[in-house]
Amino acid sequence: MAYPASKKEEGFTYQDYLSWPDDERWEIIDGQAYNMSPAPSIKHQNIVGNLYVKLKTHPENPCYTGIAPTDVVFDERNVVQPDVFVVCDRDKLKETHVAGAPDVVIEVISPHTEIKDRREKLRLYERFGVQEYVIVYPEREYAEVYRLENGRYHAPEITNWDETLELKTINLKIPLWEIFEKTPPEKPEQES
């Protein structure tokens, strides 16, 4: 049995991945295996759950909303498990995985995954055409939104906890304070 710890010179593939133990979570980016442990924090999981519910229950979202640990298979050398994702082309939905790029991917940063999420996954999602890539920072309570324009991601749009996150691909606005489970910001009093 192939095991991720023993690196293959030519890199790992989806077929290698399928042979690995089920009790471990891995991702493959450009043939490189990344261990998904340790398990995420409670705060991380609450944010993931809150995002999933907002996306799943949005009445104008006709697309499929998924959550980790669902495999997203871009090609034979790129398999990831995004925290939350949206797929509008239902032909990409297979029995065990998503085949191809989601329209929206959301990753909630944890100390163990921050570099990979900000570097390797950013390049991966850009290369395979993910329309919107959102990186959520639980400890700093803000989000970055990268939007694909002419095949490239440009400077991210920053949304702070007291602002509204906009996902243009699915026409959804999410008040971030709800995701972070905070009290809504006070609105300035209007003059009479």
PDB file of C-alpha atoms in Angstrom:
ATOM      1  CA  MET A   1       0.000   0.000   0.000  1.00  0.00           C
ATOM      2  CA  ALA A   2       1.293   3.463  -0.871  1.00  0.00           C
ATOM      3  CA  TYR A   3       1.658   5.653   2.188  1.00  0.00           C
ATOM      4  CA  PRO A   4       1.898   9.442   2.095  1.00  0.00           C
ATOM      5  CA  ALA A   5       4.893   9.658   4.425  1.00  0.00           C
ATOM      6  CA  SER A   6       7.059   7.889   1.828  1.00  0.00           C
ATOM      7  CA  LYS A   7       7.278  10.567  -0.859  1.00  0.00           C
ATOM      8  CA  LYS A   8       7.222   9.413  -4.448  1.00  0.00           C
ATOM      9  CA  GLU A   9       9.659  11.133  -6.777  1.00  0.00           C
ATOM     10  CA  GLU A  10       7.009  11.731  -9.433  1.00  0.00           C
ATOM     11  CA  GLY A  11       4.461  12.902  -6.854  1.00  0.00           C
ATOM     12  CA  PHE A  12       1.229  11.399  -5.620  1.00  0.00           C
ATOM     13  CA  THR A  13      -1.965  10.851  -7.589  1.00  0.00           C
ATOM     14  CA  TYR A  14      -5.644  10.458  -6.807  1.00  0.00           C
ATOM     15  CA  GLN A  15      -5.216   6.692  -7.185  1.00  0.00           C
ATOM     16  CA  ASP A  16      -2.479   6.722  -4.503  1.00  0.00           C
ATOM     17  CA  TYR A  17      -4.757   8.827  -2.314  1.00  0.00           C
ATOM     18  CA  LEU A  18      -7.586   6.300  -2.590  1.00  0.00           C
ATOM     19  CA  SER A  19      -5.289   3.568  -1.238  1.00  0.00           C
ATOM     20  CA  TRP A  20      -4.344   5.455   1.946  1.00  0.00           C
ATOM     21  CA  PRO A  21      -5.899   4.656   5.342  1.00  0.00           C
ATOM     22  CA  ASP A  22      -9.435   6.001   5.829  1.00  0.00           C
ATOM     23  CA  ASP A  23      -8.720   7.189   9.362  1.00  0.00           C
ATOM     24  CA  GLU A  24      -6.344   9.912   8.124  1.00  0.00           C
ATOM     25  CA  ARG A  25      -7.174  13.030   6.111  1.00  0.00           C
ATOM     26  CA  TRP A  26      -4.850  14.140   3.322  1.00  0.00           C
ATOM     27  CA  GLU A  27      -4.861  16.564   0.427  1.00  0.00           C
ATOM     28  CA  ILE A  28      -2.708  16.451  -2.708  1.00  0.00           C
ATOM     29  CA  ILE A  29      -1.622  19.665  -4.417  1.00  0.00           C
ATOM     30  CA  ASP A  30       0.572  19.326  -7.505  1.00  0.00           C
ATOM     31  CA  GLY A  31       1.455  15.781  -6.444  1.00  0.00           C
ATOM     32  CA  GLN A  32       2.573  16.831  -2.938  1.00  0.00           C
ATOM     33  CA  ALA A  33       0.726  15.193  -0.011  1.00  0.00           C
ATOM     34  CA  TYR A  34      -0.418  17.381   2.898  1.00  0.00           C
ATOM     35  CA  ASN A  35      -1.573  15.891   6.197  1.00  0.00           C
ATOM     36  CA  MET A  36      -4.815  17.475   7.408  1.00  0.00           C
ATOM     37  CA  SER A  37      -4.276  16.833  11.114  1.00  0.00           C
ATOM     38  CA  PRO A  38      -4.556  17.923  13.831  1.00  0.00           C
ATOM     39  CA  ALA A  39      -8.316  18.291  13.973  1.00  0.00           C
ATOM     40  CA  PRO A  40      -9.604  21.870  13.718  1.00  0.00           C
ATOM     41  CA  SER A  41     -10.704  23.884  16.753  1.00  0.00           C
ATOM     42  CA  ILE A  42     -14.279  24.233  17.973  1.00  0.00           C
ATOM     43  CA  LYS A  43     -14.259  27.895  16.849  1.00  0.00           C
ATOM     44  CA  HIS A  44     -13.134  26.815  13.361  1.00  0.00           C
ATOM     45  CA  GLN A  45     -15.908  24.237  13.148  1.00  0.00           C
ATOM     46  CA  ASN A  46     -18.566  26.698  14.375  1.00  0.00           C
ATOM     47  CA  ILE A  47     -17.572  29.154  11.653  1.00  0.00           C
ATOM     48  CA  VAL A  48     -17.598  26.398   9.008  1.00  0.00           C
ATOM     49  CA  GLY A  49     -21.035  25.265  10.201  1.00  0.00           C
ATOM     50  CA  ASN A  50     -22.424  28.809  10.218  1.00  0.00           C
ATOM     51  CA  LEU A  51     -21.146  29.438   6.682  1.00  0.00           C
ATOM     52  CA  TYR A  52     -22.567  26.142   5.440  1.00  0.00           C
ATOM     53  CA  VAL A  53     -26.009  26.906   6.877  1.00  0.00           C
ATOM     54  CA  LYS A  54     -26.039  30.423   5.358  1.00  0.00           C
ATOM     55  CA  LEU A  55     -25.079  29.091   1.922  1.00  0.00           C
ATOM     56  CA  LYS A  56     -27.303  26.014   2.022  1.00  0.00           C
ATOM     57  CA  THR A  57     -30.426  27.882   3.126  1.00  0.00           C
ATOM     58  CA  HIS A  58     -30.011  30.920   0.860  1.00  0.00           C
ATOM     59  CA  PRO A  59     -33.229  30.911  -1.204  1.00  0.00           C
ATOM     60  CA  GLU A  60     -31.528  32.266  -4.335  1.00  0.00           C
ATOM     61  CA  ASN A  61     -28.762  29.640  -4.302  1.00  0.00           C
ATOM     62  CA  PRO A  62     -29.758  26.883  -6.753  1.00  0.00           C
ATOM     63  CA  CYS A  63     -26.272  25.385  -6.511  1.00  0.00           C
ATOM     64  CA  TYR A  64     -24.953  22.483  -4.441  1.00  0.00           C
ATOM     65  CA  THR A  65     -23.286  23.511  -1.179  1.00  0.00           C
ATOM     66  CA  GLY A  66     -20.724  21.072   0.227  1.00  0.00           C
ATOM     67  CA  ILE A  67     -18.556  20.782   3.295  1.00  0.00           C
ATOM     68  CA  ALA A  68     -15.347  18.962   4.267  1.00  0.00           C
ATOM     69  CA  PRO A  69     -14.401  16.144   4.202  1.00  0.00           C
ATOM     70  CA  THR A  70     -15.806  15.912   0.655  1.00  0.00           C
ATOM     71  CA  ASP A  71     -13.071  15.343  -1.929  1.00  0.00           C
ATOM     72  CA  VAL A  72     -12.773  17.906  -4.705  1.00  0.00           C
ATOM     73  CA  VAL A  73     -10.748  16.311  -7.513  1.00  0.00           C
ATOM     74  CA  PHE A  74      -9.349  18.911  -9.920  1.00  0.00           C
ATOM     75  CA  ASP A  75      -7.227  16.356 -11.745  1.00  0.00           C
ATOM     76  CA  GLU A  76      -5.149  13.265 -10.957  1.00  0.00           C
ATOM     77  CA  ARG A  77      -2.514  15.267  -9.011  1.00  0.00           C
ATOM     78  CA  ASN A  78      -4.791  17.729  -7.196  1.00  0.00           C
ATOM     79  CA  VAL A  79      -7.322  16.577  -4.590  1.00  0.00           C
ATOM     80  CA  VAL A  80      -8.457  18.822  -1.727  1.00  0.00           C
ATOM     81  CA  GLN A  81     -11.176  18.994   0.920  1.00  0.00           C
ATOM     82  CA  PRO A  82     -12.260  22.645   1.194  1.00  0.00           C
ATOM     83  CA  ASP A  83     -14.051  23.650   4.389  1.00  0.00           C
ATOM     84  CA  VAL A  84     -17.104  24.874   2.435  1.00  0.00           C
ATOM     85  CA  PHE A  85     -17.720  25.033  -1.320  1.00  0.00           C
ATOM     86  CA  VAL A  86     -20.429  25.745  -3.876  1.00  0.00           C
ATOM     87  CA  VAL A  87     -20.827  23.897  -7.192  1.00  0.00           C
ATOM     88  CA  CYS A  88     -23.357  25.234  -9.699  1.00  0.00           C
ATOM     89  CA  ASP A  89     -22.676  22.676 -12.464  1.00  0.00           C
ATOM     90  CA  ARG A  90     -24.317  19.576 -11.013  1.00  0.00           C
ATOM     91  CA  ASP A  91     -22.625  17.374 -13.644  1.00  0.00           C
ATOM     92  CA  LYS A  92     -19.472  17.776 -11.512  1.00  0.00           C
ATOM     93  CA  LEU A  93     -21.153  15.982  -8.599  1.00  0.00           C
ATOM     94  CA  LYS A  94     -20.152  12.325  -8.524  1.00  0.00           C
ATOM     95  CA  GLU A  95     -21.147   9.692  -5.972  1.00  0.00           C
ATOM     96  CA  THR A  96     -17.958  10.061  -3.914  1.00  0.00           C
ATOM     97  CA  HIS A  97     -16.475  13.415  -4.921  1.00  0.00           C
ATOM     98  CA  VAL A  98     -16.676  16.607  -6.943  1.00  0.00           C
ATOM     99  CA  ALA A  99     -14.937  16.366 -10.336  1.00  0.00           C
ATOM    100  CA  GLY A 100     -13.591  19.781 -11.268  1.00  0.00           C
ATOM    101  CA  ALA A 101     -13.543  23.279  -9.848  1.00  0.00           C
ATOM    102  CA  PRO A 102     -16.269  24.543  -7.526  1.00  0.00           C
ATOM    103  CA  ASP A 103     -17.595  28.032  -8.228  1.00  0.00           C
ATOM    104  CA  VAL A 104     -16.926  29.228  -4.669  1.00  0.00           C
ATOM    105  CA  VAL A 105     -14.456  27.856  -2.112  1.00  0.00           C
ATOM    106  CA  ILE A 106     -14.224  28.991   1.507  1.00  0.00           C
ATOM    107  CA  GLU A 107     -11.297  28.012   3.713  1.00  0.00           C
ATOM    108  CA  VAL A 108     -11.323  28.856   7.419  1.00  0.00           C
ATOM    109  CA  ILE A 109      -7.717  29.380   8.490  1.00  0.00           C
ATOM    110  CA  SER A 110      -6.169  27.340  11.263  1.00  0.00           C
ATOM    111  CA  PRO A 111      -2.549  27.678  12.399  1.00  0.00           C
ATOM    112  CA  HIS A 112      -1.741  24.296  10.833  1.00  0.00           C
ATOM    113  CA  THR A 113      -3.123  25.207   7.376  1.00  0.00           C
ATOM    114  CA  GLU A 114      -2.585  28.968   7.012  1.00  0.00           C
ATOM    115  CA  ILE A 115       0.476  28.878   4.753  1.00  0.00           C
ATOM    116  CA  LYS A 116      -0.997  26.178   2.513  1.00  0.00           C
ATOM    117  CA  ASP A 117      -4.375  27.960   2.296  1.00  0.00           C
ATOM    118  CA  ARG A 118      -2.780  31.322   1.469  1.00  0.00           C
ATOM    119  CA  ARG A 119      -0.167  30.045  -0.974  1.00  0.00           C
ATOM    120  CA  GLU A 120      -0.659  26.594  -2.503  1.00  0.00           C
ATOM    121  CA  LYS A 121      -4.451  26.599  -2.464  1.00  0.00           C
ATOM    122  CA  LEU A 122      -4.664  30.179  -3.718  1.00  0.00           C
ATOM    123  CA  ARG A 123      -2.569  29.224  -6.765  1.00  0.00           C
ATOM    124  CA  LEU A 124      -4.472  25.942  -7.221  1.00  0.00           C
ATOM    125  CA  TYR A 125      -7.900  27.579  -7.125  1.00  0.00           C
ATOM    126  CA  GLU A 126      -6.789  30.353  -9.458  1.00  0.00           C
ATOM    127  CA  ARG A 127      -5.285  27.878 -11.945  1.00  0.00           C
ATOM    128  CA  PHE A 128      -8.413  25.705 -12.059  1.00  0.00           C
ATOM    129  CA  GLY A 129     -10.850  28.619 -12.316  1.00  0.00           C
ATOM    130  CA  VAL A 130     -12.569  28.867  -8.922  1.00  0.00           C
ATOM    131  CA  GLN A 131     -14.579  32.091  -9.366  1.00  0.00           C
ATOM    132  CA  GLU A 132     -14.433  33.222  -5.731  1.00  0.00           C
ATOM    133  CA  TYR A 133     -12.003  32.062  -3.061  1.00  0.00           C
ATOM    134  CA  VAL A 134     -12.717  33.242   0.474  1.00  0.00           C
ATOM    135  CA  ILE A 135     -10.200  32.912   3.297  1.00  0.00           C
ATOM    136  CA  VAL A 136     -11.707  33.427   6.761  1.00  0.00           C
ATOM    137  CA  TYR A 137      -9.482  34.340   9.715  1.00  0.00           C
ATOM    138  CA  PRO A 138     -11.203  33.208  12.945  1.00  0.00           C
ATOM    139  CA  GLU A 139      -8.786  34.798  15.392  1.00  0.00           C
ATOM    140  CA  ARG A 140      -8.553  38.140  13.574  1.00  0.00           C
ATOM    141  CA  GLU A 141     -12.245  38.055  12.626  1.00  0.00           C
ATOM    142  CA  TYR A 142     -12.117  39.096   8.995  1.00  0.00           C
ATOM    143  CA  ALA A 143     -12.253  37.523   5.536  1.00  0.00           C
ATOM    144  CA  GLU A 144     -10.409  37.981   2.247  1.00  0.00           C
ATOM    145  CA  VAL A 145     -12.293  37.454  -1.009  1.00  0.00           C
ATOM    146  CA  TYR A 146     -10.324  36.693  -4.170  1.00  0.00           C
ATOM    147  CA  ARG A 147     -12.321  37.019  -7.385  1.00  0.00           C
ATOM    148  CA  LEU A 148     -11.210  35.566 -10.696  1.00  0.00           C
ATOM    149  CA  GLU A 149     -10.892  38.223 -13.399  1.00  0.00           C
ATOM    150  CA  ASN A 150      -9.404  37.309 -16.772  1.00  0.00           C
ATOM    151  CA  GLY A 151      -8.078  34.048 -15.323  1.00  0.00           C
ATOM    152  CA  ARG A 152      -6.256  35.724 -12.405  1.00  0.00           C
ATOM    153  CA  TYR A 153      -6.879  36.614  -8.781  1.00  0.00           C
ATOM    154  CA  HIS A 154      -6.057  40.193  -7.930  1.00  0.00           C
ATOM    155  CA  ALA A 155      -5.772  41.957  -4.573  1.00  0.00           C
ATOM    156  CA  PRO A 156      -8.385  40.533  -2.213  1.00  0.00           C
ATOM    157  CA  GLU A 157     -11.403  42.412  -0.966  1.00  0.00           C
ATOM    158  CA  ILE A 158     -11.166  42.608   2.841  1.00  0.00           C
ATOM    159  CA  THR A 159     -14.344  42.217   4.905  1.00  0.00           C
ATOM    160  CA  ASN A 160     -14.137  42.894   8.648  1.00  0.00           C
ATOM    161  CA  TRP A 161     -16.366  41.211  11.245  1.00  0.00           C
ATOM    162  CA  ASP A 162     -18.744  44.197  11.358  1.00  0.00           C
ATOM    163  CA  GLU A 163     -19.214  44.277   7.571  1.00  0.00           C
ATOM    164  CA  THR A 164     -21.066  42.163   5.030  1.00  0.00           C
ATOM    165  CA  LEU A 165     -19.305  39.501   2.968  1.00  0.00           C
ATOM    166  CA  GLU A 166     -20.513  39.453  -0.630  1.00  0.00           C
ATOM    167  CA  LEU A 167     -20.395  36.348  -2.823  1.00  0.00           C
ATOM    168  CA  LYS A 168     -21.219  37.682  -6.280  1.00  0.00           C
ATOM    169  CA  THR A 169     -21.186  34.263  -7.954  1.00  0.00           C
ATOM    170  CA  ILE A 170     -24.309  33.187  -6.070  1.00  0.00           C
ATOM    171  CA  ASN A 171     -25.703  36.648  -5.262  1.00  0.00           C
ATOM    172  CA  LEU A 172     -25.385  36.285  -1.493  1.00  0.00           C
ATOM    173  CA  LYS A 173     -24.522  38.777   1.221  1.00  0.00           C
ATOM    174  CA  ILE A 174     -23.549  37.418   4.643  1.00  0.00           C
ATOM    175  CA  PRO A 175     -23.135  39.651   7.705  1.00  0.00           C
ATOM    176  CA  LEU A 176     -19.815  38.389   9.094  1.00  0.00           C
ATOM    177  CA  TRP A 177     -20.849  39.090  12.683  1.00  0.00           C
ATOM    178  CA  GLU A 178     -23.383  36.268  12.302  1.00  0.00           C
ATOM    179  CA  ILE A 179     -20.655  33.880  11.169  1.00  0.00           C
ATOM    180  CA  PHE A 180     -18.407  34.886  14.072  1.00  0.00           C
ATOM    181  CA  GLU A 181     -21.406  34.763  16.471  1.00  0.00           C
ATOM    182  CA  LYS A 182     -20.961  38.356  17.593  1.00  0.00           C
ATOM    183  CA  THR A 183     -23.426  41.085  18.477  1.00  0.00           C
ATOM    184  CA  PRO A 184     -24.344  43.120  15.381  1.00  0.00           C
ATOM    185  CA  PRO A 185     -22.567  46.459  15.112  1.00  0.00           C
ATOM    186  CA  GLU A 186     -24.580  49.466  16.201  1.00  0.00           C
ATOM    187  CA  LYS A 187     -25.841  51.611  13.384  1.00  0.00           C
ATOM    188  CA  PRO A 188     -25.288  55.363  13.707  1.00  0.00           C
ATOM    189  CA  GLU A 189     -28.406  57.238  14.731  1.00  0.00           C
ATOM    190  CA  GLN A 190     -30.151  58.961  11.872  1.00  0.00           C
ATOM    191  CA  GLU A 191     -30.894  62.651  12.129  1.00  0.00           C
ATOM    192  CA  SER A 192     -34.564  63.644  12.011  1.00  0.00           C
TER     193      SER A 192
END
